[in-house]
mmCIF file with all atom_site columns, C-alpha atoms in Angstrom:
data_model
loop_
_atom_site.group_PDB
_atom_site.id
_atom_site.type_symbol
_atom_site.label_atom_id
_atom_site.label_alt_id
_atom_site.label_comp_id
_atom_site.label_asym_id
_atom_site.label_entity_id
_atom_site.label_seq_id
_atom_site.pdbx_PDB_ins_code
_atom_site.Cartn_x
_atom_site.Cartn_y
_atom_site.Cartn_z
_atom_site.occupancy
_atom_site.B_iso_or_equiv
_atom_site.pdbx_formal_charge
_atom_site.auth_seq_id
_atom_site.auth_comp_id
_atom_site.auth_asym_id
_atom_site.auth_atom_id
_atom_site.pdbx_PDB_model_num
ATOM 1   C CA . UNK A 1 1   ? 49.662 -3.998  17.243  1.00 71.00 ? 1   UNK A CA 1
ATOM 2   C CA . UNK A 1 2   ? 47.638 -5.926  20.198  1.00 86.00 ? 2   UNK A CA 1
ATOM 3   C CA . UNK A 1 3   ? 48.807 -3.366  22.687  1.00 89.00 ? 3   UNK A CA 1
ATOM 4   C CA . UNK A 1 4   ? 47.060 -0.127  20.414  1.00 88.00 ? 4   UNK A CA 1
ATOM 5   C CA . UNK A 1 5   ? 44.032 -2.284  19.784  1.00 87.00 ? 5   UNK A CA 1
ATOM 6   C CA . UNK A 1 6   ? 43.427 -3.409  23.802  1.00 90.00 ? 6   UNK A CA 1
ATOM 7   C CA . UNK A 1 7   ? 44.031 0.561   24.434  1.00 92.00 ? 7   UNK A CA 1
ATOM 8   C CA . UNK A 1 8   ? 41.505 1.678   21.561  1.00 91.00 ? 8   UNK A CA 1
ATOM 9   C CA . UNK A 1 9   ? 38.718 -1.134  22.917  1.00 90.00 ? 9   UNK A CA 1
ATOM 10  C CA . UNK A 1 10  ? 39.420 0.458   26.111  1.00 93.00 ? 10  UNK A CA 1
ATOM 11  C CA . UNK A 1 11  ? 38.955 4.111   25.254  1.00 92.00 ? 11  UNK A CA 1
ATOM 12  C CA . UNK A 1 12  ? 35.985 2.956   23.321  1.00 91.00 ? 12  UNK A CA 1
ATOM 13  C CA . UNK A 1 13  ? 34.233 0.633   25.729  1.00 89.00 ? 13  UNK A CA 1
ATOM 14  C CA . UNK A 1 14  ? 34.484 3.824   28.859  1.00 92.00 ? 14  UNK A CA 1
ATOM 15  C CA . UNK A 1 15  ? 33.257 6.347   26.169  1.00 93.00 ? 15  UNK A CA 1
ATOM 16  C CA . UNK A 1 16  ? 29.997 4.052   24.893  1.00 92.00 ? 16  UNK A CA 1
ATOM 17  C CA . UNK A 1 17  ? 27.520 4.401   28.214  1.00 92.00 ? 17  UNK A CA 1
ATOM 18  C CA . UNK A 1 18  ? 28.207 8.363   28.848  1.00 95.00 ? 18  UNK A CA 1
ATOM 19  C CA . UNK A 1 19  ? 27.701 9.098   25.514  1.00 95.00 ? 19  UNK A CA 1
ATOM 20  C CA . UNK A 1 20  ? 24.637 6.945   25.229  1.00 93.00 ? 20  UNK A CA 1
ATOM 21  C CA . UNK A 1 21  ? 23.671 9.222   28.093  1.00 94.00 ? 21  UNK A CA 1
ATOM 22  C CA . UNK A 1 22  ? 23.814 11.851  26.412  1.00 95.00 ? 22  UNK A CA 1
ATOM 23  C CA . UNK A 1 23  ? 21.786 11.167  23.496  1.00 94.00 ? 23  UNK A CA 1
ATOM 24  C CA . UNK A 1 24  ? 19.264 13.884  24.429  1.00 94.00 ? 24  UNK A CA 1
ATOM 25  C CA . UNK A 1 25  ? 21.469 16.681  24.717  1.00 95.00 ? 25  UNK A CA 1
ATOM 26  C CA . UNK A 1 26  ? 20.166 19.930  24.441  1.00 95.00 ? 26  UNK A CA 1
ATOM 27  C CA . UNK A 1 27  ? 22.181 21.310  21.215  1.00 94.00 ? 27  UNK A CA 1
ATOM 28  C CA . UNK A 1 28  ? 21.944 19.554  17.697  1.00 90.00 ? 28  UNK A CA 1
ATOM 29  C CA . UNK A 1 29  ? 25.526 20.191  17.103  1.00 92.00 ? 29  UNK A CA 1
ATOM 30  C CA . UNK A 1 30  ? 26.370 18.019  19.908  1.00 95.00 ? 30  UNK A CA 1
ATOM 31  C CA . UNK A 1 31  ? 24.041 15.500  19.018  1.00 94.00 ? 31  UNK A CA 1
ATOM 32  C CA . UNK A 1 32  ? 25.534 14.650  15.735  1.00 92.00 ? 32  UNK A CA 1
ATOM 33  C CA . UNK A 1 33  ? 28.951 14.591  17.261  1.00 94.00 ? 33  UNK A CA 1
ATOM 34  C CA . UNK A 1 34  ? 27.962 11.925  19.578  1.00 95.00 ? 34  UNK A CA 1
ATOM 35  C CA . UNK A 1 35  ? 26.143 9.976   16.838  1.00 94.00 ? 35  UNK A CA 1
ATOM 36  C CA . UNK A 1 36  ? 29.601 10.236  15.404  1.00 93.00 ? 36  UNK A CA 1
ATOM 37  C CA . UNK A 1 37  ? 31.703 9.226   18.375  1.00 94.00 ? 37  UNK A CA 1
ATOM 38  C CA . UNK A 1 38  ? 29.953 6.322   19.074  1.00 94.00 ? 38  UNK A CA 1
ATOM 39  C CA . UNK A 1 39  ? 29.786 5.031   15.302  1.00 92.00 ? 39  UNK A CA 1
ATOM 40  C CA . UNK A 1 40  ? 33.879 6.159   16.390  1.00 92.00 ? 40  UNK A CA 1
ATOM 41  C CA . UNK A 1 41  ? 33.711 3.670   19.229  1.00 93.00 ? 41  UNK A CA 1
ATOM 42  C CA . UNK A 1 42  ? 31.156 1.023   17.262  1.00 90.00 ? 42  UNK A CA 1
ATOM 43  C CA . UNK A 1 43  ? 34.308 0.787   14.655  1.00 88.00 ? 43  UNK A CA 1
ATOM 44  C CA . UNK A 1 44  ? 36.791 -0.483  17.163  1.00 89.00 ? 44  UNK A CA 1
ATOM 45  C CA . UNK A 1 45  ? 34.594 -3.063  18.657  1.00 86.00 ? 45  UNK A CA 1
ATOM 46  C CA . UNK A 1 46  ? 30.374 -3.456  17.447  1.00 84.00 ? 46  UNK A CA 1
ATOM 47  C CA . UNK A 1 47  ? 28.107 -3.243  20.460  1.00 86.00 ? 47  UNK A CA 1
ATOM 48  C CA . UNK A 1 48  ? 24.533 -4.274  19.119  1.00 85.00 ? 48  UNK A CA 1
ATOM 49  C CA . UNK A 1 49  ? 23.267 -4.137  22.985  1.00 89.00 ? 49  UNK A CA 1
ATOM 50  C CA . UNK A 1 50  ? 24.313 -0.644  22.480  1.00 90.00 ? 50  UNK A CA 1
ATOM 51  C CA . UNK A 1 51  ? 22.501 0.215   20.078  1.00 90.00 ? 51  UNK A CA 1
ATOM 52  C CA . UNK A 1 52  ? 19.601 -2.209  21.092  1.00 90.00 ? 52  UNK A CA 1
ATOM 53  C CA . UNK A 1 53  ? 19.641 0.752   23.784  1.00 91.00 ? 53  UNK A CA 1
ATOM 54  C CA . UNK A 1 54  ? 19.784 4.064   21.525  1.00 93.00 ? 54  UNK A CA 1
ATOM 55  C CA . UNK A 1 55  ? 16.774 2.055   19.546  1.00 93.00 ? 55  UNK A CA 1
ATOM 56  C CA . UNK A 1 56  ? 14.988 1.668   22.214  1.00 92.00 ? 56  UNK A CA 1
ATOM 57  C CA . UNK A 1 57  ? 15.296 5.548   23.737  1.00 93.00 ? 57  UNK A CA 1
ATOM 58  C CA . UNK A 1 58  ? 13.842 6.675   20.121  1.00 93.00 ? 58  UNK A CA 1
ATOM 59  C CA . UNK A 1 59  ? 9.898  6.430   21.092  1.00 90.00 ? 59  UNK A CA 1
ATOM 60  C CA . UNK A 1 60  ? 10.272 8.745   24.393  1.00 89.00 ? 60  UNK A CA 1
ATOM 61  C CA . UNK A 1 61  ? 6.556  9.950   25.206  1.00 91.00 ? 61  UNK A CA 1
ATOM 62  C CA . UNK A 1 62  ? 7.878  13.551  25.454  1.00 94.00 ? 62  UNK A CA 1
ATOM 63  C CA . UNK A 1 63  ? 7.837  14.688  21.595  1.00 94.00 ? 63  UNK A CA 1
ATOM 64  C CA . UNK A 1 64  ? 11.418 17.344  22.083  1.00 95.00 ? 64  UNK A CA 1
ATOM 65  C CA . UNK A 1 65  ? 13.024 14.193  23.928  1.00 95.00 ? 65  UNK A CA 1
ATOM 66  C CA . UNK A 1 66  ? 12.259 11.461  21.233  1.00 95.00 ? 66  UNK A CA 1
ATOM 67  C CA . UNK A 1 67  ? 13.398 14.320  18.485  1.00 96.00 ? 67  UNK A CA 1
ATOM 68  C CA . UNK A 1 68  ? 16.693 15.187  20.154  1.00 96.00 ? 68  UNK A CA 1
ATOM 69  C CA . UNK A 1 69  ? 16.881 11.319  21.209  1.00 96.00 ? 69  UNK A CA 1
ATOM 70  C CA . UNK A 1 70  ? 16.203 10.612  17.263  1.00 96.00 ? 70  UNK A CA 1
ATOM 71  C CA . UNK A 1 71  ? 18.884 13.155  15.884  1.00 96.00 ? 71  UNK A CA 1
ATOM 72  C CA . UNK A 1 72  ? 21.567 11.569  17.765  1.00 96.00 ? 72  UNK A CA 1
ATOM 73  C CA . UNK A 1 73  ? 20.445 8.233   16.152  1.00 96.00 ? 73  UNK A CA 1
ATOM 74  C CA . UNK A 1 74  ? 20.553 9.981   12.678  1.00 95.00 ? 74  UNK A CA 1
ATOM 75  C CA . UNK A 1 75  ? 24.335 10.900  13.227  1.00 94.00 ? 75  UNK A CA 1
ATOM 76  C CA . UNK A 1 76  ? 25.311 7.371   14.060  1.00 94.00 ? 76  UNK A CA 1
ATOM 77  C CA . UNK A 1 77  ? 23.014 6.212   11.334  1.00 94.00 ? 77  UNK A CA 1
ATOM 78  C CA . UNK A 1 78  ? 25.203 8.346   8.667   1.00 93.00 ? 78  UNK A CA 1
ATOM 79  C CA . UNK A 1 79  ? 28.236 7.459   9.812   1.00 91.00 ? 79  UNK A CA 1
ATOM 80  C CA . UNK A 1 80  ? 27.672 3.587   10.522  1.00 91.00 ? 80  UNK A CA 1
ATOM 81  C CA . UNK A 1 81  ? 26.052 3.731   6.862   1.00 91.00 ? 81  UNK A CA 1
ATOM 82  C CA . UNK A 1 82  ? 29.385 5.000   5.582   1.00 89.00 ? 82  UNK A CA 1
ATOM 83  C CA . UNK A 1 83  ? 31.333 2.881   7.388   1.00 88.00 ? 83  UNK A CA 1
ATOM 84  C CA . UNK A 1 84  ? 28.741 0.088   6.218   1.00 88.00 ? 84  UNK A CA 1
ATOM 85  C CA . UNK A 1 85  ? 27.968 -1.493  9.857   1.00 87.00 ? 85  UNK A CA 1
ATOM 86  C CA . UNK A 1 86  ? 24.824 -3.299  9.117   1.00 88.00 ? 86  UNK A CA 1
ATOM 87  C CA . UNK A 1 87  ? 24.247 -4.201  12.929  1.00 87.00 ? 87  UNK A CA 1
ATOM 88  C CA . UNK A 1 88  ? 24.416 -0.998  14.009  1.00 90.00 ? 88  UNK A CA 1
ATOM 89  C CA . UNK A 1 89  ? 21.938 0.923   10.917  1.00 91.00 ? 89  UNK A CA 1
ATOM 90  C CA . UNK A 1 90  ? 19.690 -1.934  11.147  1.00 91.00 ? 90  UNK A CA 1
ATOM 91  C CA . UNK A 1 91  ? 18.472 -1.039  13.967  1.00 93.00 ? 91  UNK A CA 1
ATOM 92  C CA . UNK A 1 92  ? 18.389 2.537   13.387  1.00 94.00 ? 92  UNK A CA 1
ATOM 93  C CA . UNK A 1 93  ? 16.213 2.725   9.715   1.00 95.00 ? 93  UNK A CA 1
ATOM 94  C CA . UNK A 1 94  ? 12.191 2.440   11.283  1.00 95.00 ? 94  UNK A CA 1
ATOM 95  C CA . UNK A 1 95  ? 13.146 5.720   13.089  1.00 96.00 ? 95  UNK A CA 1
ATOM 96  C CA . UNK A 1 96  ? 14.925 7.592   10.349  1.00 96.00 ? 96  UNK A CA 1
ATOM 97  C CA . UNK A 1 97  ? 12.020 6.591   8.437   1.00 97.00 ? 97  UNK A CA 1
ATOM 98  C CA . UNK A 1 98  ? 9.501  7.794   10.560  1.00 97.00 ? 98  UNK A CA 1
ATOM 99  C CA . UNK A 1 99  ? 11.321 10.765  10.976  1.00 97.00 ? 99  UNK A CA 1
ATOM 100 C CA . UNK A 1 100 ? 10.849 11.732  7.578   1.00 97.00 ? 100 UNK A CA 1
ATOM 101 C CA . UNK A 1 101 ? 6.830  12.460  8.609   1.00 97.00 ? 101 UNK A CA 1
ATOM 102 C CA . UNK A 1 102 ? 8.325  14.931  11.393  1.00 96.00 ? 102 UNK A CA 1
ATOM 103 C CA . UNK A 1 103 ? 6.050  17.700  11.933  1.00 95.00 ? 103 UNK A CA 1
ATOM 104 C CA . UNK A 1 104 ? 9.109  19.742  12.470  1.00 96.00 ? 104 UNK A CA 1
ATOM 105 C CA . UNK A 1 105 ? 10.617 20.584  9.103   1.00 96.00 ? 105 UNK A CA 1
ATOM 106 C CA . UNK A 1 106 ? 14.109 20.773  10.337  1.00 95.00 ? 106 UNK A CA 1
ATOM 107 C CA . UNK A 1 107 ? 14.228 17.552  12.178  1.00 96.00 ? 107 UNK A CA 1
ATOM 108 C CA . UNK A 1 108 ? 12.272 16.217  8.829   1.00 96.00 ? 108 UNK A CA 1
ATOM 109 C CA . UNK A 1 109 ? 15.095 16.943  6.741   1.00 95.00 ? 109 UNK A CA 1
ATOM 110 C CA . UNK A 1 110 ? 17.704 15.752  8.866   1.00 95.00 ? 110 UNK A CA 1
ATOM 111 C CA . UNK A 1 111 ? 15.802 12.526  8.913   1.00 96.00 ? 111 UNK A CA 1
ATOM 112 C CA . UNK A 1 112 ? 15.574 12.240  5.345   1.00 95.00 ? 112 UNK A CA 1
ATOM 113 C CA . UNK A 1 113 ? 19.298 12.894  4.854   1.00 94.00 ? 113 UNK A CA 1
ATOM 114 C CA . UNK A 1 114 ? 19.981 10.163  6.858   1.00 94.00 ? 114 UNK A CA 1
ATOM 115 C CA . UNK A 1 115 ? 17.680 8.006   5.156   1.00 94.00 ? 115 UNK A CA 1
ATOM 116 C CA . UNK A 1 116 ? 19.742 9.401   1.991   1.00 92.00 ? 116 UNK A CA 1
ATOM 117 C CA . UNK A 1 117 ? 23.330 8.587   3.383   1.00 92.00 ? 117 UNK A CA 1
ATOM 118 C CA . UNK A 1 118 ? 22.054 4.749   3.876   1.00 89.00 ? 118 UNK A CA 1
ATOM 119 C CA . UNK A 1 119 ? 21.551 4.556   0.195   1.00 88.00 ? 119 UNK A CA 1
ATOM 120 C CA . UNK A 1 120 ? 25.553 4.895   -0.933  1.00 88.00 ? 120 UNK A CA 1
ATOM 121 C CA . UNK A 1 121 ? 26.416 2.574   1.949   1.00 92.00 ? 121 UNK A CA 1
ATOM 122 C CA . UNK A 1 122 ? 28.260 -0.389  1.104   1.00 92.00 ? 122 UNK A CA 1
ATOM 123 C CA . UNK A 1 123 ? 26.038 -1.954  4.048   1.00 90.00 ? 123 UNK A CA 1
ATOM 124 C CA . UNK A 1 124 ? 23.783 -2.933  0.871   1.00 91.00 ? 124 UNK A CA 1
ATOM 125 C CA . UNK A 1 125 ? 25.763 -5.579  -0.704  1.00 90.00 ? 125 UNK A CA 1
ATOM 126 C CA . UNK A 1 126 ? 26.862 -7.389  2.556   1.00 89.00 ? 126 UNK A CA 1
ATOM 127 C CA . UNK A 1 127 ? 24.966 -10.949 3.056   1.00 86.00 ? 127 UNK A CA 1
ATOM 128 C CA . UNK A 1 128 ? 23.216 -9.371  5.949   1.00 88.00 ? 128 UNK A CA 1
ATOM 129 C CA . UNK A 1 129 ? 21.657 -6.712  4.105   1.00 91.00 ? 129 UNK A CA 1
ATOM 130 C CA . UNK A 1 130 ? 18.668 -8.335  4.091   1.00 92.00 ? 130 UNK A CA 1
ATOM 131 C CA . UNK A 1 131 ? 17.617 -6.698  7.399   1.00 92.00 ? 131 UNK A CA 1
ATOM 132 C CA . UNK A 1 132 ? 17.838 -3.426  5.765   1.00 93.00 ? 132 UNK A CA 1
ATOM 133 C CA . UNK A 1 133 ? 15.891 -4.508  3.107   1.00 94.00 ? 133 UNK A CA 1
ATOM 134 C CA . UNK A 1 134 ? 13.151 -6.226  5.403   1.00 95.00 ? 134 UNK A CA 1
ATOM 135 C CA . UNK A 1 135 ? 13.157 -2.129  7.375   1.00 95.00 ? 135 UNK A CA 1
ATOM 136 C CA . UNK A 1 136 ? 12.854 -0.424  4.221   1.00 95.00 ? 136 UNK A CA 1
ATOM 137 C CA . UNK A 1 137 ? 10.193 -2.211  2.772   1.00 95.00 ? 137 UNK A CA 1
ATOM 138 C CA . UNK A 1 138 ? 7.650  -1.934  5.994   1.00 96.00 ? 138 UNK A CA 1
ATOM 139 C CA . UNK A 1 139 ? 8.611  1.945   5.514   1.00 96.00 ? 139 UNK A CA 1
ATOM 140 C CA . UNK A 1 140 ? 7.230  1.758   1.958   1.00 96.00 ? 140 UNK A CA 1
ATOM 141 C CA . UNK A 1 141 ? 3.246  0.706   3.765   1.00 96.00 ? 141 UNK A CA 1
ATOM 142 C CA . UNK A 1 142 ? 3.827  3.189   6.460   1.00 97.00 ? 142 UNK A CA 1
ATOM 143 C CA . UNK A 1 143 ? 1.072  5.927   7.077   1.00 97.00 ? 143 UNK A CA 1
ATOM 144 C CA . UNK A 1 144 ? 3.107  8.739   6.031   1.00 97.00 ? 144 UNK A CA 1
ATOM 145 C CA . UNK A 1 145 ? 3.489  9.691   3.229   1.00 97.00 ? 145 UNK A CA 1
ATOM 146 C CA . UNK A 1 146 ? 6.486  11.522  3.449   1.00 97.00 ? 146 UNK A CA 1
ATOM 147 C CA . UNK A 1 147 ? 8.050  8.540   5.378   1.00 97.00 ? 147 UNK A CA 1
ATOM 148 C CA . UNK A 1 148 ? 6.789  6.135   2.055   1.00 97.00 ? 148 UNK A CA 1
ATOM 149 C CA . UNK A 1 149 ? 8.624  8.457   -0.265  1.00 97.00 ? 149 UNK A CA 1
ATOM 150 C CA . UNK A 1 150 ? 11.633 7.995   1.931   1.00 96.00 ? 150 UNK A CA 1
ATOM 151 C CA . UNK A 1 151 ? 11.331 4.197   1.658   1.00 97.00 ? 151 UNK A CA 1
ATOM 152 C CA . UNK A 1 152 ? 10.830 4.507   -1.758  1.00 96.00 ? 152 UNK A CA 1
ATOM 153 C CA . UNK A 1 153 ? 13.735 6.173   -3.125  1.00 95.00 ? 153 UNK A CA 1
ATOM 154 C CA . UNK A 1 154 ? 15.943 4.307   -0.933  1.00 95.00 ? 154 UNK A CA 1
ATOM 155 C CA . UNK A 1 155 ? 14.464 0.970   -2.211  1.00 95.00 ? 155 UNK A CA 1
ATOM 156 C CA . UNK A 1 156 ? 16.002 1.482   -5.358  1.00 92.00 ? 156 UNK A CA 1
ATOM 157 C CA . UNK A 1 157 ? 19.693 1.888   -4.372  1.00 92.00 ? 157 UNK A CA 1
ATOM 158 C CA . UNK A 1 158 ? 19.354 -1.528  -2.429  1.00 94.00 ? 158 UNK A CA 1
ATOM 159 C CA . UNK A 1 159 ? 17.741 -3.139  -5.256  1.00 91.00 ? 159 UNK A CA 1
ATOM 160 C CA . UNK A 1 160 ? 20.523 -2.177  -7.714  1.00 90.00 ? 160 UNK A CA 1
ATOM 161 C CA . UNK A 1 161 ? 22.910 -2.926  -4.844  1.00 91.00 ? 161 UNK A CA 1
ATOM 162 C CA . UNK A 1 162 ? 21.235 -6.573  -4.855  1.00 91.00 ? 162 UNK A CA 1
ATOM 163 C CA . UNK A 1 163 ? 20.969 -7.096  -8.313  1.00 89.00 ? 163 UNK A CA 1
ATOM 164 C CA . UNK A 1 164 ? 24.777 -6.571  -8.868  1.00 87.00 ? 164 UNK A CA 1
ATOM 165 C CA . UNK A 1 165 ? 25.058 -9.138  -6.575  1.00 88.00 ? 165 UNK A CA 1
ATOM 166 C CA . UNK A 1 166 ? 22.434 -11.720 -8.691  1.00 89.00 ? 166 UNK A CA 1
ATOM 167 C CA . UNK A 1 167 ? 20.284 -11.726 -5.849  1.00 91.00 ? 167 UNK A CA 1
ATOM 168 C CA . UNK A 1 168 ? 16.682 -12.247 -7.357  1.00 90.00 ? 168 UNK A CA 1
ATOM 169 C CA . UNK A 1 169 ? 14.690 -13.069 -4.438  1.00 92.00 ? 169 UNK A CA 1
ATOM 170 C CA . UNK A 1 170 ? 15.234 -9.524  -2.327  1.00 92.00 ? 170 UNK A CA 1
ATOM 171 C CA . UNK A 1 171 ? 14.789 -7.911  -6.027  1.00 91.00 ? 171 UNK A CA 1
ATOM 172 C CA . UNK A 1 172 ? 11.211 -9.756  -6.238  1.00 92.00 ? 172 UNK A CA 1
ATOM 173 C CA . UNK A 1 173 ? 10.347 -8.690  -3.039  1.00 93.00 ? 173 UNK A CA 1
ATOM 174 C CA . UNK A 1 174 ? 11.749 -5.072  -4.137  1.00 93.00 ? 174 UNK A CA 1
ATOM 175 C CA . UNK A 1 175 ? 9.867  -4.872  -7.101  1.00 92.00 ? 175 UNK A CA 1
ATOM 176 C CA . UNK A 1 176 ? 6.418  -6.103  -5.576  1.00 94.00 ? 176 UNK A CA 1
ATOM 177 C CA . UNK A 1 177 ? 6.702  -3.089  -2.586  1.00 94.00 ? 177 UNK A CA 1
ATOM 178 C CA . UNK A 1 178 ? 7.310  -0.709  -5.503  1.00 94.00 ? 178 UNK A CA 1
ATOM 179 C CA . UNK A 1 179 ? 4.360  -1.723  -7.537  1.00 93.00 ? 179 UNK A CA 1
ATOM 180 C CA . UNK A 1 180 ? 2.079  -1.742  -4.107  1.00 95.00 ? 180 UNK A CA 1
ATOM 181 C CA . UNK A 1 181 ? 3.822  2.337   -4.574  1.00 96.00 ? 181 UNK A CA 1
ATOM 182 C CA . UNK A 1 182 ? 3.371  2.927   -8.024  1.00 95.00 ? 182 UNK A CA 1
ATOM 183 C CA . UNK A 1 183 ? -0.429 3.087   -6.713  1.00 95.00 ? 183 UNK A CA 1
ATOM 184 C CA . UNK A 1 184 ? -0.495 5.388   -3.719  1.00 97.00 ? 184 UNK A CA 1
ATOM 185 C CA . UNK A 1 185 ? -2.377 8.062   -3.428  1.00 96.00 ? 185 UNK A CA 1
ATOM 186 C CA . UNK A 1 186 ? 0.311  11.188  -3.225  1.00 97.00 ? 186 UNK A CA 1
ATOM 187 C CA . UNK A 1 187 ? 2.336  11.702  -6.575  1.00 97.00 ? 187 UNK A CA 1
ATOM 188 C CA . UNK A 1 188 ? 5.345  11.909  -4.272  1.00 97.00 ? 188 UNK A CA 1
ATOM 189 C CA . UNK A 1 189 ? 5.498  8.737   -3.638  1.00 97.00 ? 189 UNK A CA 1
ATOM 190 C CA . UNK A 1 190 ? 4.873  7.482   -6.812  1.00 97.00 ? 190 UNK A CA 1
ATOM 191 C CA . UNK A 1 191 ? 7.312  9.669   -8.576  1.00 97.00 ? 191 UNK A CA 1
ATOM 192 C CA . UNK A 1 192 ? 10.021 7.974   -5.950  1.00 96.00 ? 192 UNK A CA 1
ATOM 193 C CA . UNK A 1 193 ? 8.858  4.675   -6.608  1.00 96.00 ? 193 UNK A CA 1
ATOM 194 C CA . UNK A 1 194 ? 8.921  5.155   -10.745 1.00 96.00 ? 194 UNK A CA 1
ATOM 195 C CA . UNK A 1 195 ? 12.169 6.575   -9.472  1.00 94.00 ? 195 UNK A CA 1
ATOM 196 C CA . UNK A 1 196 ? 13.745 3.279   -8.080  1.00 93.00 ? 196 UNK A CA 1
ATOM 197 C CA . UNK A 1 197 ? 12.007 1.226   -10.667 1.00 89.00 ? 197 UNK A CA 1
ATOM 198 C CA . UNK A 1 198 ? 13.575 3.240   -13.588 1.00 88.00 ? 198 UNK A CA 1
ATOM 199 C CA . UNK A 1 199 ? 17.086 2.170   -11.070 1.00 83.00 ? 199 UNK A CA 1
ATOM 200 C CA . UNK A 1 200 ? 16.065 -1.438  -11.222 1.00 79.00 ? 200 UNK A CA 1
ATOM 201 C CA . UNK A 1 201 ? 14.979 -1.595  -15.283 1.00 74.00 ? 201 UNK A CA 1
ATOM 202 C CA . UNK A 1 202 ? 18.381 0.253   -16.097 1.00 71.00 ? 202 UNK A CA 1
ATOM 203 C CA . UNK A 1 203 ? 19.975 -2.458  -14.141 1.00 68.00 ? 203 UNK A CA 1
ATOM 204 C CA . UNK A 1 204 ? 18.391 -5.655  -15.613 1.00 56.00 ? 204 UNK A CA 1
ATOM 205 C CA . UNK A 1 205 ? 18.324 -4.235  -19.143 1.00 52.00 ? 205 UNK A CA 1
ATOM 206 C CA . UNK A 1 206 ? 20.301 -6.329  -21.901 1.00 51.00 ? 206 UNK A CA 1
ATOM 207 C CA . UNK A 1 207 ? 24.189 -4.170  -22.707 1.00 48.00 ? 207 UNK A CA 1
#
């Protein structure tokens, strides 16, 4: 009905900039119900300039304001990945990723569950995945560790999510990251990356 959709775009487009607002709220609770209201809003009508914003509040200078800035990302993340809205995680994944290396344990695990959610989203086998892909493998060189093992696990649910698909060159480019892995110097990440590769093997063995 065009009347229900104008009043839904409506609703959505005067919730977007106060909740945006209040990406830094004070309580975690809240924060992952706005993530979720605006992945709410981001489902009646996409707003990358939106989330062009959020993305762009995630590297405040003060370190409580970029984490409480970051867990509101993390909610939209995990419900955008769900939903599988690749303009909207896109964005989101160098963040999640980096959050992974938190030195806050809490705020580490949120970001790793977040980083987890985006591997069952059906944002992997869309023709734009590729962006995701392109994210996920800078994660797997970043300084972190704990942020490479992130990137590294999650590698192999887009590979498998590519190669159902046929698509050999983003499996190449897959497979080359995880061998760069398969070297580095924490057994963390290389367990995650023998992880993903076992995913990818599986996938192109013979029935």
């Amino acid at each position: 009905d065009d009347a229900a959709r104008r009043a839904a775009v409506a609703v959505a487009d005067g919730l977007r900039a106060p909740l945006l607002d209040a990406a830094g709220h004070n309580f975690q609770a809240v924060r992952d119900r706005i993530g979720q209201s605006l992945a709410a809003c981001y489902a009646v009508r996409e707003a990358p300039e939106d989330v062009r914003r959020l993305a762009a509040m995630l590297d405040d200078a003060d370190e409580d304001a970029r984490r409480r800035k970051r867990e509101t990302a993390y909610g939209l993340l995990r419900h955008a990945s769900r939903a599988g809205k690749v303009s909207i995680v896109a964005p989101l994944v160098d963040a999640a990723i980096d959050g992974c290396a938190d030195a806050k344990q809490d705020h580490q695990a949120l970001a790793a569950q977040s980083v987890g959610t985006l591997m069952a989203s059906p944002a992997l086998r869309l023709d734009a995945a590729s962006t995701l892909g392109d994210r996920l493998m800078r994660g797997a060189s970043h300084a972190k560790w704990r942020s490479r093992r992130a990137a590294a696990a999650a590698l192999g649910a887009y590979a498998a999510a590519r190669a159902c698909l046929g698509d050999a060159a983003e499996c190449d480019k897959v497979a080359q990251a995880l061998g760069n892995l398969l070297g580095d110097d924490t057994s963390e990440v290389r367990d995650a990356a023998t992880g993903s590769f076992s995913v990818m093997a599986g996938i192109a063995a013979p029935a």
